[in-house]
mmCIF file of N, CA and C in Angstrom:
data_model
loop_
_atom_site.group_PDB
_atom_site.id
_atom_site.type_symbol
_atom_site.label_atom_id
_atom_site.label_comp_id
_atom_site.label_asym_id
_atom_site.label_seq_id
_atom_site.Cartn_x
_atom_site.Cartn_y
_atom_site.Cartn_z
ATOM 1 N N ALA A 1 -15.485 2.007 10.319
ATOM 2 C CA ALA A 1 -14.555 1.731 11.422
ATOM 3 C C ALA A 1 -13.441 2.754 11.396
ATOM 4 N N ASP A 2 -13.055 3.182 12.554
ATOM 5 C CA ASP A 2 -12.026 4.203 12.715
ATOM 6 C C ASP A 2 -10.643 3.567 12.703
ATOM 7 N N LEU A 3 -9.774 4.032 11.825
ATOM 8 C CA LEU A 3 -8.416 3.484 11.725
ATOM 9 C C LEU A 3 -7.377 4.373 12.404
ATOM 10 N N ASP A 4 -7.797 5.491 13.000
ATOM 11 C CA ASP A 4 -6.857 6.447 13.573
ATOM 12 C C ASP A 4 -5.953 5.851 14.643
ATOM 13 N N ASN A 5 -6.450 4.913 15.418
ATOM 14 C CA ASN A 5 -5.659 4.358 16.514
ATOM 15 C C ASN A 5 -5.174 2.941 16.228
ATOM 16 N N GLN A 6 -5.165 2.555 14.974
ATOM 17 C CA GLN A 6 -4.703 1.233 14.574
ATOM 18 C C GLN A 6 -3.240 1.294 14.140
ATOM 19 N N ASN A 7 -2.571 0.148 14.183
ATOM 20 C CA ASN A 7 -1.181 0.059 13.747
ATOM 21 C C ASN A 7 -1.118 -0.083 12.231
ATOM 22 N N VAL A 8 -1.466 1.016 11.551
ATOM 23 C CA VAL A 8 -1.499 1.062 10.094
ATOM 24 C C VAL A 8 -0.675 2.257 9.639
ATOM 25 N N LEU A 9 0.222 2.017 8.695
ATOM 26 C CA LEU A 9 1.015 3.094 8.115
ATOM 27 C C LEU A 9 0.575 3.266 6.661
ATOM 28 N N PHE A 10 0.089 4.452 6.329
ATOM 29 C CA PHE A 10 -0.288 4.764 4.958
ATOM 30 C C PHE A 10 0.874 5.502 4.308
ATOM 31 N N VAL A 11 1.339 5.000 3.178
ATOM 32 C CA VAL A 11 2.467 5.587 2.461
ATOM 33 C C VAL A 11 2.024 5.889 1.039
ATOM 34 N N THR A 12 2.283 7.099 0.591
ATOM 35 C CA THR A 12 1.983 7.481 -0.782
ATOM 36 C C THR A 12 3.264 7.423 -1.596
ATOM 37 N N LEU A 13 3.231 6.676 -2.678
ATOM 38 C CA LEU A 13 4.367 6.616 -3.595
ATOM 39 C C LEU A 13 3.984 7.425 -4.825
ATOM 40 N N ASP A 14 4.591 8.592 -4.945
ATOM 41 C CA ASP A 14 4.263 9.580 -5.978
ATOM 42 C C ASP A 14 4.919 9.200 -7.306
ATOM 43 N N LEU A 15 4.111 9.112 -8.353
ATOM 44 C CA LEU A 15 4.613 8.756 -9.682
ATOM 45 C C LEU A 15 4.508 9.920 -10.660
ATOM 46 N N THR A 16 4.366 11.133 -10.141
ATOM 47 C CA THR A 16 4.106 12.310 -10.962
ATOM 48 C C THR A 16 5.190 12.594 -11.998
ATOM 49 N N ASP A 17 6.444 12.545 -11.595
ATOM 50 C CA ASP A 17 7.533 12.852 -12.516
ATOM 51 C C ASP A 17 8.762 12.014 -12.147
ATOM 52 N N LYS A 18 9.837 12.183 -12.888
ATOM 53 C CA LYS A 18 11.041 11.361 -12.702
ATOM 54 C C LYS A 18 11.605 11.482 -11.287
ATOM 55 N N THR A 19 11.675 12.697 -10.770
ATOM 56 C CA THR A 19 12.212 12.904 -9.417
ATOM 57 C C THR A 19 11.325 12.227 -8.367
ATOM 58 N N ALA A 20 10.028 12.407 -8.491
ATOM 59 C CA ALA A 20 9.087 11.789 -7.540
ATOM 60 C C ALA A 20 9.155 10.268 -7.625
ATOM 61 N N ARG A 21 9.263 9.729 -8.835
ATOM 62 C CA ARG A 21 9.356 8.274 -8.997
ATOM 63 C C ARG A 21 10.632 7.739 -8.360
ATOM 64 N N HIS A 22 11.731 8.474 -8.509
ATOM 65 C CA HIS A 22 12.994 8.050 -7.895
ATOM 66 C C HIS A 22 12.875 8.059 -6.370
ATOM 67 N N GLN A 23 12.305 9.112 -5.826
ATOM 68 C CA GLN A 23 12.117 9.194 -4.377
ATOM 69 C C GLN A 23 11.184 8.075 -3.887
ATOM 70 N N SER A 24 10.146 7.795 -4.629
ATOM 71 C CA SER A 24 9.216 6.730 -4.268
ATOM 72 C C SER A 24 9.897 5.364 -4.310
ATOM 73 N N SER A 25 10.766 5.171 -5.281
ATOM 74 C CA SER A 25 11.527 3.926 -5.370
ATOM 75 C C SER A 25 12.419 3.752 -4.145
ATOM 76 N N LEU A 26 13.062 4.822 -3.726
ATOM 77 C CA LEU A 26 13.896 4.771 -2.524
ATOM 78 C C LEU A 26 13.066 4.460 -1.285
ATOM 79 N N MET A 27 11.897 5.091 -1.175
ATOM 80 C CA MET A 27 11.009 4.846 -0.040
ATOM 81 C C MET A 27 10.547 3.389 -0.026
ATOM 82 N N ALA A 28 10.133 2.892 -1.182
ATOM 83 C CA ALA A 28 9.680 1.502 -1.270
ATOM 84 C C ALA A 28 10.797 0.544 -0.860
ATOM 85 N N SER A 29 11.995 0.810 -1.311
ATOM 86 C CA SER A 29 13.128 -0.042 -0.933
ATOM 87 C C SER A 29 13.378 0.009 0.568
ATOM 88 N N ALA A 30 13.315 1.203 1.134
ATOM 89 C CA ALA A 30 13.539 1.368 2.580
ATOM 90 C C ALA A 30 12.478 0.625 3.391
ATOM 91 N N LEU A 31 11.264 0.533 2.851
ATOM 92 C CA LEU A 31 10.178 -0.164 3.544
ATOM 93 C C LEU A 31 10.170 -1.670 3.278
ATOM 94 N N GLY A 32 11.095 -2.118 2.431
ATOM 95 C CA GLY A 32 11.159 -3.544 2.119
ATOM 96 C C GLY A 32 10.175 -3.999 1.064
ATOM 97 N N ILE A 33 9.625 -3.055 0.307
ATOM 98 C CA ILE A 33 8.652 -3.403 -0.735
ATOM 99 C C ILE A 33 9.130 -2.971 -2.125
ATOM 100 N N GLY A 34 10.428 -2.821 -2.257
ATOM 101 C CA GLY A 34 11.009 -2.372 -3.518
ATOM 102 C C GLY A 34 10.690 -3.273 -4.695
ATOM 103 N N GLU A 35 10.674 -4.583 -4.471
ATOM 104 C CA GLU A 35 10.362 -5.516 -5.551
ATOM 105 C C GLU A 35 8.923 -5.344 -6.043
ATOM 106 N N PHE A 36 7.994 -5.090 -5.127
ATOM 107 C CA PHE A 36 6.598 -4.865 -5.515
ATOM 108 C C PHE A 36 6.484 -3.564 -6.300
ATOM 109 N N TYR A 37 7.240 -2.539 -5.881
ATOM 110 C CA TYR A 37 7.225 -1.256 -6.580
ATOM 111 C C TYR A 37 7.698 -1.454 -8.023
ATOM 112 N N LYS A 38 8.799 -2.165 -8.189
ATOM 113 C CA LYS A 38 9.339 -2.410 -9.529
ATOM 114 C C LYS A 38 8.380 -3.262 -10.364
ATOM 115 N N LYS A 39 7.813 -4.290 -9.749
ATOM 116 C CA LYS A 39 6.911 -5.211 -10.447
ATOM 117 C C LYS A 39 5.674 -4.492 -10.996
ATOM 118 N N ASN A 40 5.163 -3.503 -10.261
ATOM 119 C CA ASN A 40 3.947 -2.804 -10.682
ATOM 120 C C ASN A 40 4.210 -1.710 -11.698
ATOM 121 N N ASP A 41 5.451 -1.370 -11.929
ATOM 122 C CA ASP A 41 5.889 -0.540 -13.055
ATOM 123 C C ASP A 41 4.990 0.673 -13.346
ATOM 124 N N GLY A 42 4.704 1.454 -12.302
ATOM 125 C CA GLY A 42 3.976 2.696 -12.500
ATOM 126 C C GLY A 42 2.470 2.578 -12.571
ATOM 127 N N LYS A 43 1.931 1.393 -12.334
ATOM 128 C CA LYS A 43 0.481 1.229 -12.349
ATOM 129 C C LYS A 43 -0.123 1.968 -11.156
ATOM 130 N N THR A 44 -1.313 2.521 -11.360
ATOM 131 C CA THR A 44 -1.996 3.264 -10.298
ATOM 132 C C THR A 44 -3.421 2.743 -10.141
ATOM 133 N N GLY A 45 -4.138 3.294 -9.159
ATOM 134 C CA GLY A 45 -5.534 2.933 -8.968
ATOM 135 C C GLY A 45 -5.750 1.838 -7.947
ATOM 136 N N PHE A 46 -4.700 1.500 -7.185
ATOM 137 C CA PHE A 46 -4.841 0.458 -6.182
ATOM 138 C C PHE A 46 -3.866 0.707 -5.026
ATOM 139 N N VAL A 47 -4.137 0.036 -3.914
ATOM 140 C CA VAL A 47 -3.287 0.082 -2.728
ATOM 141 C C VAL A 47 -3.048 -1.356 -2.299
ATOM 142 N N LEU A 48 -1.795 -1.712 -2.070
ATOM 143 C CA LEU A 48 -1.490 -3.043 -1.556
ATOM 144 C C LEU A 48 -1.386 -2.977 -0.045
ATOM 145 N N LEU A 49 -1.904 -3.999 0.611
ATOM 146 C CA LEU A 49 -1.798 -4.127 2.061
ATOM 147 C C LEU A 49 -0.727 -5.170 2.353
ATOM 148 N N PHE A 50 0.255 -4.785 3.161
ATOM 149 C CA PHE A 50 1.363 -5.670 3.492
ATOM 150 C C PHE A 50 1.335 -6.055 4.956
ATOM 151 N N ASN A 51 1.736 -7.270 5.253
ATOM 152 C CA ASN A 51 2.035 -7.682 6.619
ATOM 153 C C ASN A 51 3.466 -7.234 6.857
ATOM 154 N N SER A 52 3.677 -6.275 7.742
ATOM 155 C CA SER A 52 5.015 -5.715 7.941
ATOM 156 C C SER A 52 5.992 -6.724 8.520
ATOM 157 N N ALA A 53 5.503 -7.729 9.226
ATOM 158 C CA ALA A 53 6.386 -8.734 9.825
ATOM 159 C C ALA A 53 6.930 -9.709 8.781
ATOM 160 N N THR A 54 6.116 -10.010 7.759
ATOM 161 C CA THR A 54 6.520 -11.015 6.779
ATOM 162 C C THR A 54 6.824 -10.439 5.398
ATOM 163 N N GLY A 55 6.340 -9.224 5.124
ATOM 164 C CA GLY A 55 6.491 -8.635 3.801
ATOM 165 C C GLY A 55 5.488 -9.170 2.792
ATOM 166 N N GLU A 56 4.578 -10.031 3.243
ATOM 167 C CA GLU A 56 3.580 -10.645 2.380
ATOM 168 C C GLU A 56 2.457 -9.659 2.046
ATOM 169 N N VAL A 57 2.004 -9.679 0.789
ATOM 170 C CA VAL A 57 0.822 -8.909 0.400
ATOM 171 C C VAL A 57 -0.391 -9.661 0.928
ATOM 172 N N VAL A 58 -1.187 -8.986 1.757
ATOM 173 C CA VAL A 58 -2.351 -9.634 2.374
ATOM 174 C C VAL A 58 -3.678 -9.099 1.842
ATOM 175 N N GLY A 59 -3.620 -8.082 1.003
ATOM 176 C CA GLY A 59 -4.847 -7.535 0.450
ATOM 177 C C GLY A 59 -4.565 -6.464 -0.580
ATOM 178 N N LYS A 60 -5.604 -6.129 -1.327
ATOM 179 C CA LYS A 60 -5.494 -5.093 -2.352
ATOM 180 C C LYS A 60 -6.768 -4.264 -2.332
ATOM 181 N N LEU A 61 -6.605 -2.961 -2.249
ATOM 182 C CA LEU A 61 -7.714 -2.012 -2.325
ATOM 183 C C LEU A 61 -7.695 -1.420 -3.726
ATOM 184 N N THR A 62 -8.873 -1.200 -4.285
ATOM 185 C CA THR A 62 -8.923 -0.627 -5.630
ATOM 186 C C THR A 62 -9.748 0.655 -5.640
ATOM 187 N N LYS A 63 -9.595 1.404 -6.704
ATOM 188 C CA LYS A 63 -10.317 2.669 -6.850
ATOM 189 C C LYS A 63 -11.824 2.466 -6.932
ATOM 190 N N ASP A 64 -12.250 1.247 -7.194
ATOM 191 C CA ASP A 64 -13.682 0.951 -7.300
ATOM 192 C C ASP A 64 -14.347 0.682 -5.953
ATOM 193 N N MET A 65 -13.551 0.577 -4.893
ATOM 194 C CA MET A 65 -14.090 0.306 -3.559
ATOM 195 C C MET A 65 -14.493 1.608 -2.882
ATOM 196 N N ASP A 66 -15.593 1.558 -2.111
ATOM 197 C CA ASP A 66 -15.980 2.753 -1.366
ATOM 198 C C ASP A 66 -15.274 2.754 -0.005
ATOM 199 N N ALA A 67 -15.396 3.853 0.709
ATOM 200 C CA ALA A 67 -14.690 4.025 1.989
ATOM 201 C C ALA A 67 -15.031 2.931 2.988
ATOM 202 N N GLY A 68 -16.289 2.519 3.034
ATOM 203 C CA GLY A 68 -16.701 1.458 3.947
ATOM 204 C C GLY A 68 -16.039 0.133 3.627
ATOM 205 N N GLN A 69 -15.974 -0.203 2.346
ATOM 206 C CA GLN A 69 -15.324 -1.444 1.929
ATOM 207 C C GLN A 69 -13.834 -1.427 2.255
ATOM 208 N N ILE A 70 -13.210 -0.290 2.021
ATOM 209 C CA ILE A 70 -11.779 -0.147 2.303
ATOM 210 C C ILE A 70 -11.508 -0.332 3.791
ATOM 211 N N SER A 71 -12.260 0.383 4.602
ATOM 212 C CA SER A 71 -12.085 0.300 6.052
ATOM 213 C C SER A 71 -12.337 -1.119 6.553
ATOM 214 N N SER A 72 -13.378 -1.755 6.061
ATOM 215 C CA SER A 72 -13.713 -3.123 6.476
ATOM 216 C C SER A 72 -12.602 -4.103 6.129
ATOM 217 N N LEU A 73 -12.045 -3.982 4.931
ATOM 218 C CA LEU A 73 -10.976 -4.899 4.528
ATOM 219 C C LEU A 73 -9.733 -4.692 5.379
ATOM 220 N N ILE A 74 -9.392 -3.430 5.653
ATOM 221 C CA ILE A 74 -8.231 -3.166 6.498
ATOM 222 C C ILE A 74 -8.456 -3.740 7.892
ATOM 223 N N GLN A 75 -9.626 -3.507 8.456
ATOM 224 C CA GLN A 75 -9.940 -4.048 9.794
ATOM 225 C C GLN A 75 -9.856 -5.575 9.800
ATOM 226 N N GLU A 76 -10.392 -6.203 8.773
ATOM 227 C CA GLU A 76 -10.349 -7.662 8.661
ATOM 228 C C GLU A 76 -8.909 -8.159 8.646
ATOM 229 N N LYS A 77 -8.072 -7.501 7.873
ATOM 230 C CA LYS A 77 -6.667 -7.922 7.767
ATOM 231 C C LYS A 77 -5.929 -7.680 9.080
ATOM 232 N N LEU A 78 -6.235 -6.599 9.772
ATOM 233 C CA LEU A 78 -5.596 -6.337 11.063
ATOM 234 C C LEU A 78 -5.933 -7.424 12.082
ATOM 235 N N LYS A 79 -7.172 -7.889 12.072
ATOM 236 C CA LYS A 79 -7.595 -8.939 13.014
ATOM 237 C C LYS A 79 -6.891 -10.253 12.748
ATOM 238 N N SER A 80 -6.525 -10.496 11.490
ATOM 239 C CA SER A 80 -5.909 -11.778 11.134
ATOM 240 C C SER A 80 -4.400 -11.792 11.367
ATOM 241 N N LEU A 81 -3.827 -10.663 11.748
ATOM 242 C CA LEU A 81 -2.372 -10.620 11.978
ATOM 243 C C LEU A 81 -2.002 -11.041 13.370
#
């Protein structure tokens, strides 16, 4: 499924070094997900899906999922909003 025309914002939070982590923390706070950023304490290998209206985590993508599974889960979550 094509996500190009969907209301989805993909944000990368870079954990490469101290400066990148600080910038990512600021970005997460600005997006209203600062608590989730702090709670995950530098863990990688996954993507959280948020409902932007409520701030609720509605799904989690992992490095073990293929592109089809990822796209399907995002589409499913978009339909339920």
